[in-house]
Short mmCIF file of C-alpha atoms in Angstrom, two decimals:
data_model
loop_
_atom_site.label_atom_id
_atom_site.label_comp_id
_atom_site.label_asym_id
_atom_site.label_seq_id
_atom_site.Cartn_x
_atom_site.Cartn_y
_atom_site.Cartn_z
CA MET D 8 73.39 -46.37 47.59
CA GLY D 9 71.39 -44.63 50.65
CA PHE D 10 67.54 -45.06 50.72
CA ASN D 11 66.79 -41.60 49.45
CA GLU D 12 68.81 -42.01 46.50
CA PHE D 13 67.09 -45.38 45.88
CA ALA D 14 63.84 -43.60 46.32
CA ALA D 15 64.52 -41.00 43.69
CA LYS D 16 65.60 -43.35 40.98
CA ALA D 17 62.59 -45.70 41.91
CA VAL D 18 59.96 -42.84 41.45
CA ARG D 19 61.72 -41.75 38.16
CA SER D 20 61.32 -45.29 36.95
CA VAL D 21 57.81 -45.49 38.13
CA GLY D 22 57.16 -42.07 36.21
CA ILE D 23 58.83 -43.21 32.85
CA LYS D 24 56.90 -46.48 32.86
CA GLY D 25 53.65 -44.77 33.65
CA GLY D 26 54.15 -42.44 30.79
CA LYS D 27 54.86 -45.30 28.30
CA LYS D 28 51.72 -47.08 29.78
CA LEU D 29 49.56 -44.14 29.27
CA ARG D 30 50.89 -43.96 25.53
CA ARG D 31 49.96 -47.62 24.85
CA LYS D 32 46.53 -46.94 26.19
CA GLY D 33 45.95 -43.75 23.97
CA ILE D 34 45.91 -41.38 27.02
CA VAL D 35 47.95 -38.87 25.17
CA ALA D 36 48.06 -34.93 25.36
CA LYS D 37 45.84 -33.97 22.31
CA GLU D 38 45.20 -30.54 20.90
CA LEU D 39 43.13 -28.63 23.23
CA PRO D 40 40.34 -26.23 21.92
CA ARG D 41 40.97 -22.61 21.57
CA PRO D 42 38.04 -20.52 21.98
CA GLU D 43 37.81 -16.89 21.32
CA PRO D 44 37.89 -14.42 24.22
CA THR D 45 34.36 -13.61 25.69
CA VAL D 46 33.43 -9.98 25.90
CA ILE D 47 30.89 -8.33 27.99
CA THR D 48 29.88 -4.84 27.95
CA GLY D 49 26.88 -2.78 29.18
CA GLU D 50 25.72 0.33 31.10
CA LYS D 51 26.49 -0.81 34.45
CA TYR D 52 28.55 -3.24 36.50
CA VAL D 53 26.57 -5.72 38.09
CA CYS D 54 27.93 -7.73 40.91
CA GLY D 55 27.39 -9.86 43.86
CA TYR D 56 28.78 -11.60 46.95
CA ALA D 57 28.26 -14.88 49.02
CA SER D 58 30.31 -16.20 51.79
CA LYS D 59 30.19 -19.58 53.56
CA GLU D 60 32.04 -21.16 56.60
CA VAL D 61 33.38 -24.69 55.57
CA MET D 62 34.18 -26.55 58.83
CA PRO D 63 33.65 -30.14 59.73
CA LYS D 64 31.49 -31.10 62.31
CA ASP D 65 33.66 -33.69 63.69
CA ILE D 66 36.75 -32.04 63.89
CA LYS D 67 37.67 -33.13 67.50
CA ALA D 68 36.69 -36.64 66.89
CA LYS D 69 38.34 -37.45 63.55
CA LYS D 70 41.97 -36.85 62.34
CA TYR D 71 42.48 -34.14 59.99
CA TRP D 72 45.78 -33.28 58.62
CA ILE D 73 47.03 -29.72 58.66
CA ALA D 74 48.54 -28.45 55.26
CA GLY D 75 51.57 -26.38 54.24
CA HIS D 76 54.70 -27.42 56.14
CA GLY D 77 55.45 -31.10 56.95
CA MET D 78 53.42 -34.27 56.38
CA GLY D 79 51.71 -36.07 59.02
CA HIS D 80 50.64 -33.16 61.21
CA LEU D 81 47.35 -33.58 63.10
CA ILE D 82 44.99 -30.55 63.71
CA ASP D 83 44.31 -30.02 67.31
CA SER D 84 42.33 -26.77 67.56
CA ILE D 85 40.67 -24.00 66.03
CA HIS D 86 41.54 -20.10 66.17
CA ASP D 87 39.26 -18.96 63.53
CA ASN D 88 36.91 -20.69 60.76
CA ILE D 89 37.76 -21.45 57.16
CA THR D 90 35.59 -19.60 54.62
CA VAL D 91 35.10 -19.53 51.02
CA SER D 92 33.54 -16.41 49.34
CA ALA D 93 32.50 -15.71 45.63
CA MET D 94 31.97 -12.52 43.70
CA TRP D 95 29.88 -12.37 40.55
CA ILE D 96 31.50 -9.71 38.14
CA GLY D 97 29.24 -8.72 35.23
CA ALA D 98 27.80 -6.21 33.17
CA ASP D 99 23.93 -5.64 33.02
CA ASP D 100 22.34 -8.93 32.38
CA ASN D 101 24.70 -9.53 29.55
CA GLY D 102 26.90 -12.07 31.41
CA GLY D 103 29.86 -12.18 33.82
CA TYR D 104 32.27 -14.56 35.58
CA VAL D 105 32.65 -15.77 39.14
CA HIS D 106 35.96 -15.20 41.14
CA ILE D 107 35.84 -17.34 44.29
CA ALA D 108 38.30 -16.72 47.06
CA ALA D 109 38.99 -19.87 49.45
CA ASP D 110 40.97 -20.10 52.71
CA ILE D 111 42.82 -23.15 51.55
CA ILE D 112 45.89 -24.32 50.57
CA GLY D 113 45.07 -25.15 46.97
CA LEU D 114 42.70 -26.88 44.87
CA THR D 115 43.56 -29.28 41.91
CA ASN D 116 42.09 -28.35 38.53
CA PHE D 117 40.50 -31.59 38.30
CA GLU D 118 38.51 -31.07 41.49
CA LEU D 119 37.77 -27.41 40.41
CA ASN D 120 36.25 -29.00 37.14
CA ILE D 121 33.89 -31.22 39.23
CA VAL D 122 32.51 -27.95 40.56
CA ARG D 123 32.16 -26.57 37.19
CA ASP D 124 30.60 -29.66 35.93
CA ASN D 125 27.94 -29.31 38.65
CA LEU D 126 27.52 -25.66 37.76
CA LYS D 127 26.66 -26.19 33.95
CA ASP D 128 22.74 -25.25 34.39
CA PHE D 129 23.85 -22.07 36.17
CA MET D 130 26.40 -21.18 33.84
CA ALA D 131 24.10 -21.38 30.90
CA GLU D 132 21.33 -19.53 32.41
CA SER D 133 23.43 -16.72 33.75
CA LYS D 134 25.71 -16.40 30.86
CA CYS D 135 28.94 -17.15 32.91
CA ALA D 136 32.06 -16.95 31.11
CA GLY D 137 33.94 -18.77 33.78
CA VAL D 138 34.19 -19.85 37.47
CA PHE D 139 37.53 -19.42 38.88
CA ILE D 140 39.13 -19.79 42.05
CA SER D 141 42.25 -17.99 44.06
CA CYS D 142 43.30 -20.19 47.06
CA SER D 143 44.82 -18.00 49.88
CA HIS D 144 47.45 -20.90 50.29
CA THR D 145 46.90 -20.63 54.14
CA HIS D 146 49.38 -23.06 55.86
CA ALA D 147 46.98 -23.46 58.84
CA GLY D 148 44.45 -24.87 56.82
CA PHE D 149 43.04 -28.61 56.11
CA ASP D 150 45.06 -30.42 53.42
CA THR D 151 42.74 -29.90 50.25
CA VAL D 152 45.52 -31.15 47.85
CA GLY D 153 46.67 -34.39 49.54
CA TYR D 154 50.35 -33.70 50.10
CA TRP D 155 50.45 -33.51 53.91
CA GLY D 156 49.13 -36.87 54.97
CA GLN D 157 51.19 -39.75 55.69
CA LEU D 158 52.74 -40.51 52.20
CA TYR D 159 55.21 -43.34 53.56
CA LYS D 160 51.96 -45.24 54.37
CA LEU D 161 50.63 -44.18 50.86
CA GLN D 162 47.69 -42.31 52.80
CA THR D 163 46.62 -39.03 51.39
CA GLY D 164 46.19 -35.89 53.58
CA LYS D 165 42.58 -35.01 52.24
CA ASP D 166 39.50 -36.17 54.11
CA ALA D 167 36.97 -37.65 51.59
CA GLU D 168 33.94 -36.18 53.66
CA TYR D 169 35.68 -32.73 54.10
CA MET D 170 36.56 -32.51 50.25
CA ASP D 171 32.74 -33.05 49.32
CA LEU D 172 31.61 -30.47 51.97
CA LEU D 173 34.16 -27.97 50.25
CA LEU D 174 33.22 -28.78 46.86
CA LYS D 175 29.47 -28.15 47.51
CA SER D 176 30.21 -25.15 49.52
CA LEU D 177 32.02 -23.91 46.39
CA GLU D 178 29.07 -24.55 44.12
CA GLU D 179 26.78 -22.79 46.79
CA VAL D 180 28.54 -19.54 46.98
CA VAL D 181 28.69 -19.33 43.37
CA ARG D 182 25.05 -19.81 42.95
CA GLU D 183 24.31 -17.37 45.79
CA CYS D 184 26.61 -14.43 44.69
CA TYR D 185 24.71 -14.36 41.51
CA LYS D 186 21.36 -14.22 43.05
CA ASN D 187 22.94 -11.19 45.42
CA ARG D 188 24.11 -8.94 42.46
CA LYS D 189 23.46 -5.47 42.20
CA PRO D 190 24.15 -2.54 39.67
CA GLY D 191 27.04 -0.29 40.78
CA LYS D 192 30.45 0.88 39.87
CA LEU D 193 33.87 -0.81 40.00
CA TYR D 194 37.02 0.80 40.93
CA ILE D 195 40.53 -0.64 41.13
CA GLY D 196 43.24 1.25 43.07
CA THR D 197 46.62 0.41 44.36
CA THR D 198 49.13 1.07 47.16
CA HIS D 199 52.75 -0.17 48.22
CA VAL D 200 53.16 -2.19 51.36
CA PRO D 201 56.91 -2.81 51.65
CA SER D 202 56.96 -3.92 55.29
CA ALA D 203 54.45 -6.63 54.59
CA GLN D 204 57.03 -8.92 52.59
CA LEU D 205 60.10 -10.75 53.07
CA ASP D 206 62.19 -12.85 50.45
CA LYS D 207 64.65 -15.34 51.91
CA ARG D 208 66.21 -16.47 48.59
CA GLU D 209 67.92 -14.77 46.01
CA PRO D 210 67.46 -12.92 44.00
CA ILE D 211 65.35 -10.54 46.31
CA VAL D 212 62.62 -9.53 44.10
CA LEU D 213 59.66 -8.03 46.00
CA HIS D 214 56.32 -6.86 43.91
CA ASP D 215 54.95 -4.87 47.25
CA VAL D 216 51.81 -3.62 45.50
CA LEU D 217 48.54 -4.31 47.23
CA THR D 218 45.61 -3.97 44.89
CA ARG D 219 41.96 -3.26 45.77
CA THR D 220 39.15 -4.25 43.58
CA ARG D 221 36.18 -2.13 45.04
CA PHE D 222 32.47 -2.59 43.89
CA VAL D 223 30.16 0.18 45.22
CA PRO D 224 26.61 -0.55 44.78
CA ASP D 225 24.00 1.95 43.64
CA ASP D 226 21.87 1.45 46.51
CA ASN D 227 24.61 2.35 49.22
CA GLY D 228 24.59 -1.16 50.75
CA ALA D 229 28.07 -2.73 51.58
CA GLU D 230 30.74 -2.61 49.36
CA THR D 231 32.53 -5.60 48.07
CA TRP D 232 36.49 -5.35 47.91
CA PHE D 233 38.77 -7.93 46.17
CA ILE D 234 42.30 -7.50 47.83
CA ASN D 235 45.41 -9.00 46.03
CA PHE D 236 48.85 -9.17 47.43
CA ALA D 237 51.87 -11.47 47.37
CA ALA D 238 53.15 -12.95 50.69
CA HIS D 239 52.62 -16.43 52.00
CA PRO D 240 49.98 -16.98 54.55
CA ASN D 241 52.61 -18.99 56.81
CA THR D 242 53.16 -16.59 59.61
CA LEU D 243 51.99 -19.24 62.01
CA GLY D 244 54.91 -21.32 61.39
CA GLY D 245 55.72 -25.27 61.01
CA GLY D 246 55.09 -25.82 64.62
CA ASN D 247 51.40 -24.69 64.57
CA ARG D 248 48.47 -27.27 64.83
CA THR D 249 45.63 -24.84 64.84
CA VAL D 250 43.24 -24.24 62.06
CA SER D 251 43.27 -20.37 60.89
CA ALA D 252 42.95 -18.48 57.53
CA ASP D 253 46.27 -17.02 58.84
CA TYR D 254 46.84 -13.42 58.07
CA PRO D 255 43.79 -13.10 55.49
CA TYR D 256 41.56 -13.36 58.65
CA TRP D 257 42.97 -10.45 60.25
CA LEU D 258 43.07 -8.44 56.78
CA ARG D 259 39.37 -9.08 56.37
CA LYS D 260 38.54 -8.27 60.08
CA SER D 261 40.37 -5.01 60.24
CA ILE D 262 38.52 -3.65 57.09
CA LYS D 263 35.23 -4.94 58.49
CA ASP D 264 35.81 -3.28 61.73
CA GLU D 265 36.04 0.09 60.16
CA LYS D 266 33.27 -0.15 57.54
CA GLU D 267 30.71 -2.54 56.41
CA THR D 268 32.25 -4.33 53.61
CA ASN D 269 32.46 -7.91 51.97
CA VAL D 270 36.09 -8.61 51.61
CA LEU D 271 37.71 -11.27 49.48
CA PHE D 272 41.66 -12.08 49.41
CA GLY D 273 43.65 -13.77 46.55
CA PRO D 274 47.41 -14.07 46.74
CA GLY D 275 49.82 -12.87 43.90
CA ALA D 276 53.21 -14.32 42.65
CA ILE D 277 54.14 -15.64 46.15
CA GLY D 278 57.04 -18.07 45.16
CA GLY D 279 59.47 -17.66 47.90
CA VAL D 280 57.97 -14.62 49.49
CA ASP D 281 57.00 -14.54 53.14
CA PRO D 282 55.04 -12.06 55.23
CA GLY D 283 56.88 -9.20 57.06
CA ASP D 284 58.81 -10.12 59.92
CA TYR D 285 56.89 -8.04 62.64
CA SER D 286 57.39 -9.99 65.76
CA GLU D 287 58.96 -13.38 67.07
CA ASP D 288 55.48 -14.08 68.46
CA VAL D 289 53.75 -15.88 65.67
CA TRP D 290 50.26 -14.78 66.62
CA GLU D 291 51.26 -11.20 67.09
CA ARG D 292 53.00 -11.60 63.66
CA THR D 293 50.23 -12.78 62.05
CA GLN D 294 47.71 -10.22 63.51
CA THR D 295 50.02 -7.44 62.47
CA GLN D 296 50.44 -8.67 58.99
CA GLY D 297 46.78 -8.69 58.31
CA GLU D 298 46.17 -5.46 59.95
CA THR D 299 48.67 -3.82 58.06
CA LEU D 300 47.36 -5.03 54.77
CA GLY D 301 43.94 -4.07 55.94
CA LYS D 302 44.83 -0.43 56.94
CA ALA D 303 46.55 -0.07 53.70
CA ALA D 304 43.63 -1.04 51.64
CA LEU D 305 41.36 1.32 53.85
CA ALA D 306 43.90 4.22 52.89
CA ILE D 307 43.52 3.92 49.21
CA THR D 308 41.64 7.15 48.06
CA ASP D 309 42.77 7.64 44.29
CA ASP D 310 41.26 4.42 42.93
CA LYS D 311 40.04 4.76 39.39
CA GLU D 312 36.60 3.90 38.14
CA MET D 313 36.73 1.16 35.24
CA PRO D 314 34.78 1.52 32.14
CA VAL D 315 32.01 -1.35 31.67
CA GLU D 316 34.02 -3.87 29.44
CA ILE D 317 34.81 -7.11 30.46
CA THR D 318 37.06 -9.71 28.63
CA VAL D 319 37.57 -13.17 29.76
CA LEU D 320 39.69 -16.05 28.22
CA GLN D 321 40.08 -19.57 29.74
CA HIS D 322 43.13 -21.01 28.43
CA LYS D 323 43.87 -24.73 28.79
CA TYR D 324 47.28 -26.38 28.47
CA TYR D 325 49.55 -28.96 29.32
CA SER D 326 52.39 -28.54 31.72
CA PRO D 327 55.49 -31.33 31.88
CA VAL D 328 55.68 -33.37 34.95
CA ASP D 329 59.50 -34.31 35.91
CA ASN D 330 58.77 -34.32 39.43
CA GLY D 331 58.53 -38.47 39.76
CA LEU D 332 57.43 -37.81 43.40
CA LEU D 333 54.46 -35.68 42.50
CA ALA D 334 53.58 -38.07 39.55
CA LEU D 335 53.63 -41.07 42.21
CA MET D 336 51.03 -39.13 44.42
CA VAL D 337 48.79 -38.89 41.54
CA THR D 338 49.29 -42.37 40.64
CA ILE D 339 48.21 -43.75 44.02
CA GLY D 340 45.58 -41.31 44.47
CA ALA D 341 46.78 -39.08 47.29
CA CYS D 342 46.38 -36.14 44.85
CA SER D 343 43.74 -35.81 42.27
CA GLY D 344 44.72 -35.47 38.47
CA GLN D 345 44.65 -36.78 35.27
CA ARG D 346 48.12 -37.60 33.71
CA TYR D 347 48.77 -37.66 30.01
CA ALA D 348 51.73 -39.23 28.00
CA TYR D 349 53.61 -36.30 26.43
CA ASP D 350 56.43 -35.63 23.99
CA LYS D 351 58.41 -33.23 26.47
CA GLY D 352 60.21 -33.51 29.73
CA ASP D 353 62.10 -36.15 31.47
CA LEU D 354 59.43 -38.70 32.35
CA GLY D 355 56.96 -38.25 29.09
CA LEU D 356 54.22 -37.05 31.29
CA ALA D 357 52.25 -34.04 31.66
CA LEU D 358 49.21 -32.54 33.34
CA GLN D 359 46.28 -30.69 31.93
CA THR D 360 46.22 -27.15 33.69
CA GLU D 361 45.10 -23.65 32.97
CA MET D 362 45.37 -19.94 33.10
CA VAL D 363 42.96 -17.28 32.91
CA TYR D 364 43.32 -13.85 31.02
CA ILE D 365 40.62 -11.02 32.27
CA LYS D 366 40.40 -7.43 31.46
CA LEU D 367 38.27 -5.40 33.82
CA GLY D 368 37.83 -2.03 32.26
CA THR D 369 41.41 -1.04 31.57
CA GLN D 370 43.07 -3.46 34.12
CA GLN D 371 44.66 -6.65 32.68
CA ILE D 372 44.53 -9.84 35.00
CA LEU D 373 46.23 -13.06 34.77
CA MET D 374 45.27 -15.90 37.02
CA LEU D 375 48.34 -18.56 37.05
CA PRO D 376 48.35 -21.83 38.66
CA GLY D 377 50.84 -22.69 41.30
CA GLU D 378 53.21 -20.57 43.00
CA PRO D 379 55.03 -18.51 40.42
CA PHE D 380 58.32 -16.70 41.67
CA PRO D 381 58.36 -12.76 41.43
CA GLU D 382 61.17 -12.85 38.91
CA VAL D 383 58.86 -15.09 36.74
CA VAL D 384 56.50 -12.42 36.49
CA TYR D 385 58.21 -9.21 36.91
CA GLY D 386 62.14 -9.86 35.86
CA GLY D 387 65.04 -9.44 38.30
CA ALA D 388 66.64 -12.76 37.89
CA LEU D 389 70.39 -12.76 38.96
CA ASP D 390 73.12 -12.76 36.13
CA ALA D 391 75.73 -15.58 35.76
CA ASP D 392 78.35 -14.69 38.27
CA LYS D 393 75.43 -14.91 40.98
CA SER D 394 72.81 -17.26 39.66
CA ALA D 395 72.28 -20.76 41.11
CA THR D 396 73.62 -22.38 38.18
CA GLY D 397 76.35 -20.01 36.95
CA LYS D 398 74.15 -19.35 33.52
CA GLY D 399 72.94 -15.96 32.47
CA THR D 400 69.18 -14.62 32.20
CA GLU D 401 69.39 -15.35 28.69
CA ILE D 402 68.35 -18.86 29.37
CA ASN D 403 65.31 -17.58 31.20
CA PRO D 404 61.99 -16.85 29.51
CA THR D 405 60.77 -13.36 29.10
CA PRO D 406 59.06 -12.03 32.15
CA ILE D 407 55.34 -12.19 32.09
CA ILE D 408 54.82 -8.47 32.45
CA ASP D 409 56.96 -7.98 29.22
CA ILE D 410 55.11 -10.68 27.34
CA VAL D 411 51.84 -9.00 28.18
CA GLY D 412 53.24 -5.60 27.75
CA ASP D 413 51.88 -4.20 31.09
CA LYS D 414 53.86 -3.37 34.12
CA ASP D 415 50.80 -2.92 36.08
CA LEU D 416 49.36 -6.19 35.33
CA LEU D 417 47.59 -7.66 38.23
CA VAL D 418 48.55 -11.26 38.78
CA TYR D 419 46.70 -13.85 41.04
CA GLY D 420 48.65 -17.05 42.04
CA VAL D 421 47.49 -20.29 43.37
CA ALA D 422 44.73 -20.06 40.82
CA ASN D 423 42.68 -22.72 39.45
CA ASP D 424 45.25 -25.28 40.10
CA MET D 425 47.89 -26.24 42.57
CA THR D 426 50.93 -27.00 40.51
CA GLY D 427 53.71 -26.34 43.00
CA TYR D 428 56.51 -23.86 42.52
CA CYS D 429 57.67 -22.08 39.24
CA CYS D 430 61.14 -20.84 39.15
CA VAL D 431 63.26 -19.29 36.41
CA PRO D 432 65.70 -21.75 34.90
CA ASN D 433 69.12 -20.10 35.63
CA ASP D 434 68.03 -20.51 39.49
CA TYR D 435 66.81 -24.11 39.05
CA THR D 436 68.76 -26.52 41.17
CA LEU D 437 68.01 -30.09 42.09
CA HIS D 438 70.01 -32.55 44.33
CA LYS D 439 72.25 -34.38 42.07
CA THR D 440 71.62 -38.12 43.08
CA GLN D 441 68.18 -37.24 45.02
CA PRO D 442 66.38 -35.00 42.77
CA TYR D 443 62.74 -34.07 44.15
CA ILE D 444 63.47 -36.09 47.39
CA GLU D 445 66.37 -33.96 49.05
CA GLN D 446 66.94 -30.28 48.71
CA GLY D 447 69.71 -29.43 46.36
CA HIS D 448 72.45 -26.65 46.79
CA ASP D 449 73.60 -24.49 44.10
CA VAL D 450 77.30 -23.42 43.06
CA HIS D 451 77.12 -20.86 45.97
CA ASP D 452 76.25 -23.64 48.38
CA ARG D 453 72.78 -21.92 48.76
CA ARG D 454 69.94 -24.36 49.56
CA HIS D 455 67.10 -25.01 47.11
CA TYR D 456 64.02 -26.10 48.68
CA HIS D 457 61.38 -24.86 46.06
CA GLU D 458 62.29 -27.31 43.28
CA THR D 459 61.24 -30.22 45.27
CA ASN D 460 57.69 -29.02 45.10
CA SER D 461 57.56 -27.82 41.49
CA LEU D 462 56.43 -29.90 38.35
CA GLY D 463 60.08 -29.63 36.96
CA TYR D 464 62.58 -27.06 35.03
CA LEU D 465 60.09 -26.62 31.94
CA THR D 466 57.37 -25.27 34.10
CA ASN D 467 58.36 -21.42 33.49
CA GLU D 468 59.06 -21.88 29.90
CA THR D 469 55.62 -23.76 29.45
CA LEU D 470 54.13 -20.93 31.46
CA ALA D 471 55.43 -18.05 29.38
CA GLU D 472 54.81 -19.81 26.11
CA ASN D 473 50.93 -19.99 26.85
CA VAL D 474 50.82 -16.40 28.01
CA ALA D 475 52.13 -15.48 24.81
CA GLU D 476 49.78 -17.42 22.99
CA ILE D 477 46.90 -15.78 25.08
CA MET D 478 48.13 -12.33 24.05
CA LYS D 479 48.13 -13.22 20.48
CA ARG D 480 44.34 -14.04 20.92
CA VAL D 481 43.14 -11.19 23.07
CA LYS D 482 45.05 -8.44 21.04
#
C-alpha cells in the first residue's frame, strides 16, 4: 500500500470516527427554521455603494500564502490591491438587502456569519433582509479559506490578522453603502460574450451571458453596476506569486475609464470554466479578458427597468461531507466550519451552508455556495455512451433552471460559502483507491481533478432538493 492510499483510508477513518463522536456529543443536524420570504415594495429603488481596499501593511515582512492553485506558495509582489465593495438594494425606507463583492478566493459561511453577528444592530435599524457575499474567486489573492498553506505541517493558509482585517472591512462597507443610498431606477440587461470562456472538461457547456444590474440615481451622480459572468479568475496561472484581483480588476478599470461608475463583480456557475484563451502571455490574457467583458457591459443598450419589488429568502441547509480530507481540514482548524453528525453520506458528516433566492423586479436570482458546474444549472450533461461513469442523465438531478422554471435565471456562484465543486452524478469520478487524495480517471481515461475539491457525490442532489424547496415557498 502506497502512502496516498494509506492517507486516503486514514482520513476516511478519521471522518467516520468524527461523525460518531459528534453524535455521542449530541452535535447532530437538527431541523432548520424555514422563514417566509421577505417582500419589499415602494415607489423608488434606493441603492448605495461603498468600497474599501483590504491589504496588510506588513506584506513584505510577513509570509502570506497565495490561494487558488497549489499549496505552499508564498506571495512575493503586488500588481493591484484587493478590494471589497458593497451595494445596498432597497425600496424607499421599507428595507432592502446588501450584496457584497470581494476580490477573494472564497469565504466560509462560518466566517460570514461572524460578520452578520456584528451587524445585528444595523440589520434591525435598516430593515435589512440579509447580508450576502459574492467572492470573485481570484486565484491571485490571499488564502481566505485555509486550503493553500502547508497542510503537510497542519498549517492553515489563513493569516489571523488579515482575516480580522477582512471581516472588519466587510462590516464597514456594509454600513457605509447603506449611508450612501440614493433613490433612483434599477435596470437589468444582458449580452453574450462567447470569446471570454473556455471549457476544458467534457461536457462542453458554456453559459456565455454577461448580466449587468445597473442603478441610475435620480441626482445624475455615478451609476452603480453589478456585473455577473461565469469564468474563473485564474488567468495568471499556477506560477503566479503576485497579488491581483485578476481579470475583474481590468473589467472594473475599463468601465471606469469610459464613465464614472461604481462597479462590482460576482461570478456565475464557474465549475470547470476558464477565461478566454486570448494570449500565451498571462498578463496580456488577464487584461484582455477584463477589457473584453468591460466593453461588453458598456455596449448594453436595451436593459429593462425593473418594477420596484424585492423578494429575499435566505435558506439554510445541510450538505453531506464525504471528502475526508476537507473534513480533516476543518477538524484541525485549517478551515473554519461547524461539522454535524448526519444520516446521509459516507462519513456521517455534514456542514451547514446556505443558498439565497432573490427576485429584483421580474429578475429571479439564486446565490449558490461553491462552484457549480454549468450543467448542474443549465443542463447539457453527457449521455451514457460519453459520460464519465457510463451512466445516463437519468441519474442526474433536474437542472436548476428547470426546477426554477426560468431559462433567464441569474446565478451567482461562490456565494455565502466556499463548499468546493458541484458536479453532476453521471460525470462524478473518484480515484478507486485514493479518493479525494489523487485525481481519478473515468471510463474514457479522462482526468478528473474537480472531485478532489468537492464535498462529495451527493452535493448536486442536495443542491437541487433545496432549490426545489425554495421554489415551493416563494411561489
